[in-house]
């Protein structure tokens, strides 16, 4: 067989997508809905992209769905190096942010510069919640784990002794900012669980 | 707290995204790259969306990346009902196709009609390889499992006693059709593995 020449550009892109496979081994604080195992950050990313496509009409502000999908596709890639930090856990926010910045530099840096710069920019925009697209994307990233906990009788809320007030300040504020109607849809079940269990 | 009114439209969309969680429990023939466990169809979907975003320039024909991403986001949802059929396994193709059609009707049918019709249409387009977007999307769906097997010293190729000729006819033809350069990039490693092991 002929040995075709593979450009360094394509080879670099292939190394990037191979490296990304490791996101499937980054486990989160929440489980999948049947409670059988911890969710990983790759399948979580897929799921909230489906939320975004399905629920785009319920964004608080108009969004460009193709940009939201790209943000969510990339948003957790840094966890390949930095791991996931459950929102109700205790961690040093500044240290985590520094780790994630270094991870973004390394991981997006695997790509040719023509591509690493725009992908890094869209990740930065997400991180900073710097646009309606990012605000909607972040609201879904916060809302989806709520449903994992509701589906498993409290799930990680029990692990971390979370209160209804903490849900409001750590999660509700951000979900409402990006997708107020989605928060309204989830609220009755959240209220009922905390009323019965705390 | 006030009890906001949640529209039936939003409630239907929420039921759809909840149902989709089950795709995380559909396991595939291939493992993740470290060989530690079988890959599931949700994380596989995420991964090939990243392939599409990264490798779009290497599509054989020009594509609209936002459509490719939507196709790949949705392409395996029918497996919630129909399961995954490994490409090198033995199965009744007509029976599987009928199962998947019924699954598509049920699952997309969870959505309001205004949304179920266009999402079903994009899934149909993917299934039929009926556009350059679908042809590129399908080529990545075939190419990514090759890398799982290459990363695990043959992986499911060993399970199914696959030959190099079968790779050519079942996989190579379709990868080349949508992304010839990606096939060229993978080919030397594939050839080397089969030369050493079969
Ligand atoms: Ca995260």
Coordinates of C-alpha atoms and ligand atoms in Angstrom, one line a residue:
Chain A
X1 CA 0.0 0.0 0.0
X2 CA 1.1 3.6 -0.7
X3 CA 2.1 5.5 2.4
X4 CA 0.3 8.9 2.1
X5 CA 1.9 12.0 3.5
X6 CA 0.0 13.2 6.6
X7 CA 0.4 16.9 7.2
X8 CA 1.7 18.0 10.6
X9 CA -1.6 20.0 10.9
X10 CA -3.7 16.9 10.7
X11 CA -1.3 14.9 12.9
X12 CA -1.6 17.6 15.6
X13 CA -5.4 17.5 15.4
X14 CA -5.4 13.8 15.7
X15 CA -3.2 14.0 18.9
X16 CA -5.7 16.5 20.3
X17 CA -8.7 14.3 19.8
X18 CA -6.8 11.3 21.2
X19 CA -5.9 13.2 24.3
X20 CA -9.5 14.2 24.8
X21 CA -10.5 10.5 25.2
X22 CA -9.2 10.9 28.8
X23 CA -12.2 13.1 29.7
X24 CA -14.2 9.8 29.8
X25 CA -12.3 8.8 32.9
X26 CA -12.9 12.1 34.8
X27 CA -15.7 11.3 37.3
X28 CA -18.1 13.8 38.7
X29 CA -19.8 14.2 42.1
X30 CA -23.2 13.2 40.6
X31 CA -24.4 9.8 39.3
X32 CA -26.3 9.0 36.1
X33 CA -30.0 9.0 36.6
X34 CA -30.4 5.3 37.5
X35 CA -27.8 5.8 40.3
X36 CA -25.7 2.9 39.1
X37 CA -22.4 4.8 38.8
X38 CA -20.8 8.3 38.8
X39 CA -21.3 10.3 35.7
X40 CA -18.1 11.3 33.7
X41 CA -17.4 14.6 32.2
X42 CA -17.5 13.5 28.6
X43 CA -21.1 12.0 28.8
X44 CA -22.1 15.0 30.9
X45 CA -20.9 17.3 28.1
X46 CA -22.9 15.4 25.6
X47 CA -26.0 15.5 27.7
X48 CA -26.0 19.3 28.3
X49 CA -25.5 19.8 24.6
X50 CA -28.7 17.9 24.1
X51 CA -30.3 20.1 26.7
X52 CA -29.1 23.2 24.9
X53 CA -30.4 22.1 21.5
X54 CA -33.7 21.1 23.0
X55 CA -34.2 24.0 25.4
X56 CA -32.7 26.9 23.5
X57 CA -36.1 28.7 23.2
X58 CA -36.0 28.9 27.1
X59 CA -32.8 30.9 27.3
X60 CA -33.3 34.1 29.2
X61 CA -31.6 36.0 26.4
X62 CA -31.5 35.1 22.6
X63 CA -28.5 32.8 21.8
X64 CA -26.6 31.5 18.8
X65 CA -27.1 27.8 19.4
X66 CA -24.1 26.8 17.3
X67 CA -21.8 28.8 19.6
X68 CA -23.5 27.4 22.7
X69 CA -22.9 23.9 21.4
X70 CA -19.3 24.6 20.8
X71 CA -18.8 26.0 24.3
X72 CA -20.4 23.0 25.9
X73 CA -18.5 20.6 23.7
X74 CA -15.2 22.2 25.0
X75 CA -16.2 23.4 28.4
X76 CA -14.8 20.5 30.5
X77 CA -11.8 19.5 28.4
X78 CA -9.4 21.2 31.0
X79 CA -10.5 18.5 33.5
X80 CA -8.3 16.0 31.6
X81 CA -5.5 17.7 33.6
X82 CA -7.3 19.5 36.4
X83 CA -10.1 17.0 37.3
X84 CA -13.7 17.9 38.3
X85 CA -14.4 19.9 41.4
X86 CA -17.9 19.2 42.7
X87 CA -19.7 22.4 43.3
X88 CA -20.7 21.5 46.8
X89 CA -17.2 20.2 47.7
X90 CA -14.5 22.4 49.4
X91 CA -11.8 23.6 47.1
X92 CA -9.5 26.6 46.6
X93 CA -11.2 28.5 43.8
X94 CA -8.1 30.4 42.9
X95 CA -5.9 27.3 42.8
X96 CA -8.4 25.5 40.6
X97 CA -8.7 28.5 38.3
X98 CA -4.9 28.5 37.9
X99 CA -4.8 24.8 37.2
X100 CA -7.5 25.1 34.6
X101 CA -5.8 28.0 32.9
X102 CA -2.6 25.9 32.7
X103 CA -4.6 22.9 31.4
X104 CA -6.3 25.0 28.7
X105 CA -2.9 26.3 27.6
X106 CA -1.5 22.7 27.3
X107 CA -4.6 21.0 25.8
X108 CA -5.7 23.6 23.3
X109 CA -2.0 24.1 22.6
X110 CA -1.9 20.6 21.1
X111 CA -3.8 22.1 18.1
X112 CA -2.3 24.1 15.3
X113 CA -2.3 27.8 16.3
X114 CA -4.9 28.6 13.7
X115 CA -7.3 26.5 15.7
X116 CA -6.1 26.6 19.2
X117 CA -6.6 30.4 19.4
X118 CA -10.3 30.4 18.5
X119 CA -11.1 27.3 20.6
X120 CA -9.3 28.8 23.6
X121 CA -11.2 32.0 23.1
X122 CA -14.6 30.3 23.2
X123 CA -13.6 28.4 26.3
X124 CA -12.4 31.7 27.9
X125 CA -15.8 33.3 27.0
X126 CA -17.6 30.4 28.7
X127 CA -15.5 30.6 31.8
X128 CA -16.1 34.3 32.1
X129 CA -19.8 34.0 31.3
X130 CA -19.0 36.8 29.0
X131 CA -21.9 36.7 26.6
X132 CA -25.6 35.5 26.4
X133 CA -24.3 32.3 24.8
X134 CA -22.0 31.6 27.7
X135 CA -24.6 32.6 30.3
X136 CA -27.1 30.1 28.8
X137 CA -24.4 27.4 28.5
X138 CA -23.4 27.8 32.1
X139 CA -27.0 27.7 33.3
X140 CA -27.4 24.3 31.8
X141 CA -24.1 23.1 33.2
X142 CA -25.6 24.0 36.6
X143 CA -29.1 22.7 36.0
X144 CA -28.4 19.2 34.7
X145 CA -26.7 17.9 37.9
X146 CA -29.8 18.9 39.8
X147 CA -31.8 16.4 37.8
X148 CA -29.2 13.7 38.6
X149 CA -29.7 14.4 42.3
X150 CA -33.5 14.5 42.0
X151 CA -33.5 11.2 40.1
X152 CA -31.5 9.5 42.9
X153 CA -33.3 10.8 46.0
X154 CA -30.8 13.6 46.8
X155 CA -27.7 12.0 45.4
X156 CA -24.7 14.2 46.1
X157 CA -26.8 16.6 48.1
X158 CA -26.7 13.9 50.8
X159 CA -23.0 13.4 50.4
X160 CA -22.3 17.1 51.0
X161 CA -25.2 17.9 53.4
X162 CA -26.4 20.6 51.1
X163 CA -29.2 23.0 52.2
X164 CA -32.0 24.5 50.1
X165 CA -30.3 27.9 50.7
X166 CA -27.1 26.7 49.3
X167 CA -28.9 25.4 46.2
X168 CA -30.3 28.9 45.8
X169 CA -27.0 30.7 46.0
X170 CA -24.7 28.2 44.3
X171 CA -27.0 27.0 41.6
X172 CA -30.3 28.7 41.4
X173 CA -29.0 32.2 40.8
X174 CA -27.0 31.0 37.8
X175 CA -29.7 28.8 36.4
X176 CA -32.2 31.6 36.6
X177 CA -29.8 34.1 35.0
X178 CA -29.4 31.9 31.9
X179 CA -32.7 29.9 31.8
X180 CA -35.3 31.2 34.2
X181 CA -38.0 28.9 32.8
X182 CA -35.9 25.8 33.3
X183 CA -35.3 26.8 36.9
X184 CA -39.1 27.2 37.3
X185 CA -39.6 23.8 35.9
X186 CA -37.2 22.2 38.3
X187 CA -38.1 24.2 41.4
X188 CA -41.2 22.4 42.7
X189 CA -39.4 19.1 42.8
X190 CA -36.3 20.6 44.4
X191 CA -38.5 22.3 47.1
X192 CA -40.4 19.1 47.7
X193 CA -37.1 17.1 48.2
X194 CA -35.6 19.6 50.6
X195 CA -38.9 20.0 52.5
X196 CA -39.1 16.2 53.0
X197 CA -35.4 15.6 53.7
X198 CA -33.8 18.5 55.6
Chain B
X1 CA -42.6 30.1 47.2
X2 CA -44.7 30.9 44.2
X3 CA -45.5 27.9 42.0
X4 CA -44.8 29.1 38.5
X5 CA -46.7 27.7 35.6
X6 CA -44.6 25.4 33.4
X7 CA -45.8 25.1 29.9
X8 CA -46.5 21.7 28.4
X9 CA -44.0 22.5 25.7
X10 CA -41.2 22.9 28.3
X11 CA -42.4 19.9 30.3
X12 CA -42.2 17.8 27.2
X13 CA -38.7 19.0 26.4
X14 CA -37.6 18.2 29.9
X15 CA -39.0 14.6 29.7
X16 CA -37.1 14.2 26.4
X17 CA -33.7 15.2 28.0
X18 CA -34.4 13.1 31.0
X19 CA -35.1 10.0 28.8
X20 CA -31.8 10.7 27.0
X21 CA -29.8 10.1 30.2
X22 CA -30.3 6.3 29.4
X23 CA -27.8 6.6 26.5
X24 CA -25.1 6.7 29.1
X25 CA -25.9 3.0 29.9
X26 CA -25.7 1.8 26.3
X27 CA -22.4 0.1 26.0
X28 CA -20.5 -0.4 22.8
X29 CA -18.2 -3.1 21.4
X30 CA -15.1 -0.9 21.9
X31 CA -13.4 0.3 25.0
X32 CA -12.1 3.7 25.9
X33 CA -8.5 4.2 25.0
X34 CA -7.0 3.1 28.3
X35 CA -8.9 -0.2 27.9
X36 CA -10.4 0.0 31.4
X37 CA -14.0 -0.4 30.4
X38 CA -16.4 -0.4 27.5
X39 CA -17.3 2.9 26.0
X40 CA -20.9 4.1 26.1
X41 CA -22.8 5.7 23.3
X42 CA -23.2 9.1 25.1
X43 CA -19.5 9.7 25.6
X44 CA -18.8 8.3 22.1
X45 CA -21.2 10.9 20.7
X46 CA -19.4 13.7 22.6
X47 CA -16.1 12.5 21.3
X48 CA -17.0 12.4 17.7
X49 CA -18.5 15.8 17.9
X50 CA -15.0 17.0 19.1
X51 CA -13.5 15.1 16.1
X52 CA -16.0 16.9 13.8
X53 CA -15.2 20.3 15.1
X54 CA -11.4 19.7 15.1
X55 CA -11.2 17.9 11.7
X56 CA -13.8 19.7 9.7
X57 CA -11.2 21.0 7.2
X58 CA -10.4 17.4 6.3
X59 CA -13.9 16.5 5.2
X60 CA -13.9 15.2 1.6
X61 CA -16.6 17.7 0.7
X62 CA -17.4 21.1 2.3
X63 CA -19.7 20.8 5.3
X64 CA -21.8 23.0 7.5
X65 CA -20.2 22.2 10.8
X66 CA -23.3 23.2 12.9
X67 CA -25.4 20.6 11.1
X68 CA -22.7 18.0 11.4
X69 CA -22.6 18.6 15.2
X70 CA -26.4 18.3 15.5
X71 CA -26.4 15.0 13.6
X72 CA -23.7 13.6 15.8
X73 CA -25.4 14.8 19.0
X74 CA -28.6 13.0 18.0
X75 CA -27.2 10.1 15.9
X76 CA -27.3 7.4 18.6
X77 CA -30.3 8.4 20.6
X78 CA -32.4 5.6 19.1
X79 CA -30.0 3.2 21.0
X80 CA -31.9 4.1 24.2
X81 CA -34.5 1.6 22.9
X82 CA -32.6 -0.4 20.2
X83 CA -29.2 -0.8 21.8
X84 CA -25.8 -0.7 20.0
X85 CA -25.0 -3.3 17.3
X86 CA -21.2 -3.6 17.0
X87 CA -20.2 -3.3 13.4
X88 CA -18.2 -6.5 13.4
X89 CA -20.9 -8.5 15.2
X90 CA -23.7 -10.5 13.5
X91 CA -27.1 -9.0 13.4
X92 CA -30.1 -8.8 11.1
X93 CA -29.7 -5.4 9.4
X94 CA -33.4 -5.1 8.4
X95 CA -34.6 -6.0 11.9
X96 CA -32.2 -3.5 13.5
X97 CA -33.3 -0.8 11.0
X98 CA -37.0 -1.4 11.9
X99 CA -36.2 -1.3 15.6
X100 CA -34.3 2.0 15.2
X101 CA -37.2 3.5 13.2
X102 CA -39.6 2.7 15.9
X103 CA -37.2 4.1 18.5
X104 CA -36.9 7.3 16.6
X105 CA -40.6 7.7 16.4
X106 CA -41.0 7.1 20.1
X107 CA -38.0 9.2 21.3
X108 CA -38.3 12.2 19.0
X109 CA -42.0 11.9 19.6
X110 CA -41.5 12.9 23.2
X111 CA -40.8 16.4 21.9
X112 CA -43.4 19.0 20.8
X113 CA -44.2 18.5 17.2
X114 CA -42.5 21.8 16.2
X115 CA -39.2 20.3 17.4
X116 CA -39.7 16.5 16.9
X117 CA -40.1 16.9 13.1
X118 CA -36.9 18.8 12.4
X119 CA -34.8 16.7 14.8
X120 CA -36.2 13.5 13.2
X121 CA -35.4 14.9 9.8
X122 CA -31.8 15.5 10.7
X123 CA -31.5 12.0 12.1
X124 CA -33.1 10.5 8.9
X125 CA -30.6 12.5 6.8
X126 CA -27.7 11.1 8.9
X127 CA -29.0 7.5 8.6
X128 CA -29.4 7.8 4.8
X129 CA -26.0 9.5 4.4
X130 CA -28.1 11.9 2.3
X131 CA -25.8 14.9 2.3
X132 CA -22.1 15.9 2.5
X133 CA -22.8 16.8 6.2
X134 CA -24.1 13.3 6.8
X135 CA -21.4 11.6 4.9
X136 CA -18.7 13.4 6.9
X137 CA -20.6 12.7 10.2
X138 CA -20.8 9.0 9.3
X139 CA -17.1 8.8 8.4
X140 CA -16.2 10.0 11.9
X141 CA -18.6 7.6 13.5
X142 CA -16.7 4.8 11.7
X143 CA -13.2 6.2 12.3
X144 CA -13.2 6.9 16.0
X145 CA -13.7 3.2 17.0
X146 CA -10.6 2.3 15.0
X147 CA -8.6 4.4 17.4
X148 CA -10.1 2.7 20.4
X149 CA -8.9 -0.6 18.9
X150 CA -5.5 0.7 18.0
X151 CA -5.1 2.1 21.5
X152 CA -5.9 -1.3 23.0
X153 CA -3.8 -3.6 20.9
X154 CA -6.7 -4.7 18.6
X155 CA -9.5 -4.4 21.1
X156 CA -12.8 -5.6 19.6
X157 CA -10.9 -6.7 16.4
X158 CA -9.7 -9.6 18.5
X159 CA -13.1 -10.3 20.0
X160 CA -14.6 -10.6 16.5
X161 CA -11.6 -12.0 14.6
X162 CA -11.7 -9.1 12.2
X163 CA -9.5 -9.2 9.1
X164 CA -7.8 -6.3 7.3
X165 CA -10.0 -6.9 4.3
X166 CA -13.1 -6.5 6.5
X167 CA -11.8 -3.2 7.9
X168 CA -11.5 -2.0 4.3
X169 CA -15.0 -3.0 3.2
X170 CA -16.9 -2.3 6.5
X171 CA -15.1 0.8 7.6
X172 CA -12.4 2.1 5.2
X173 CA -14.8 2.7 2.3
X174 CA -17.0 4.9 4.4
X175 CA -14.2 6.7 6.2
X176 CA -12.6 7.5 2.9
X177 CA -15.9 8.7 1.4
X178 CA -16.3 11.4 4.1
X179 CA -12.8 12.1 5.3
X180 CA -10.1 10.6 3.0
X181 CA -7.3 12.4 4.8
X182 CA -8.3 11.0 8.2
X183 CA -8.3 7.5 6.7
X184 CA -4.8 8.2 5.4
X185 CA -3.7 9.3 8.8
X186 CA -5.0 6.1 10.5
X187 CA -4.0 3.6 7.8
X188 CA -0.3 3.1 8.6
X189 CA -1.1 2.1 12.2
X190 CA -4.0 -0.2 11.0
X191 CA -1.8 -1.9 8.4
X192 CA 1.0 -2.4 11.0
X193 CA -1.4 -3.9 13.5
X194 CA -2.9 -6.4 11.1
X195 CA 0.5 -7.3 9.6
X196 CA 1.8 -8.1 13.1
X197 CA -1.3 -9.9 14.4
X198 CA -3.1 -11.7 11.6
Ligands
LIG1 CA1 -17.1 20.9 35.4

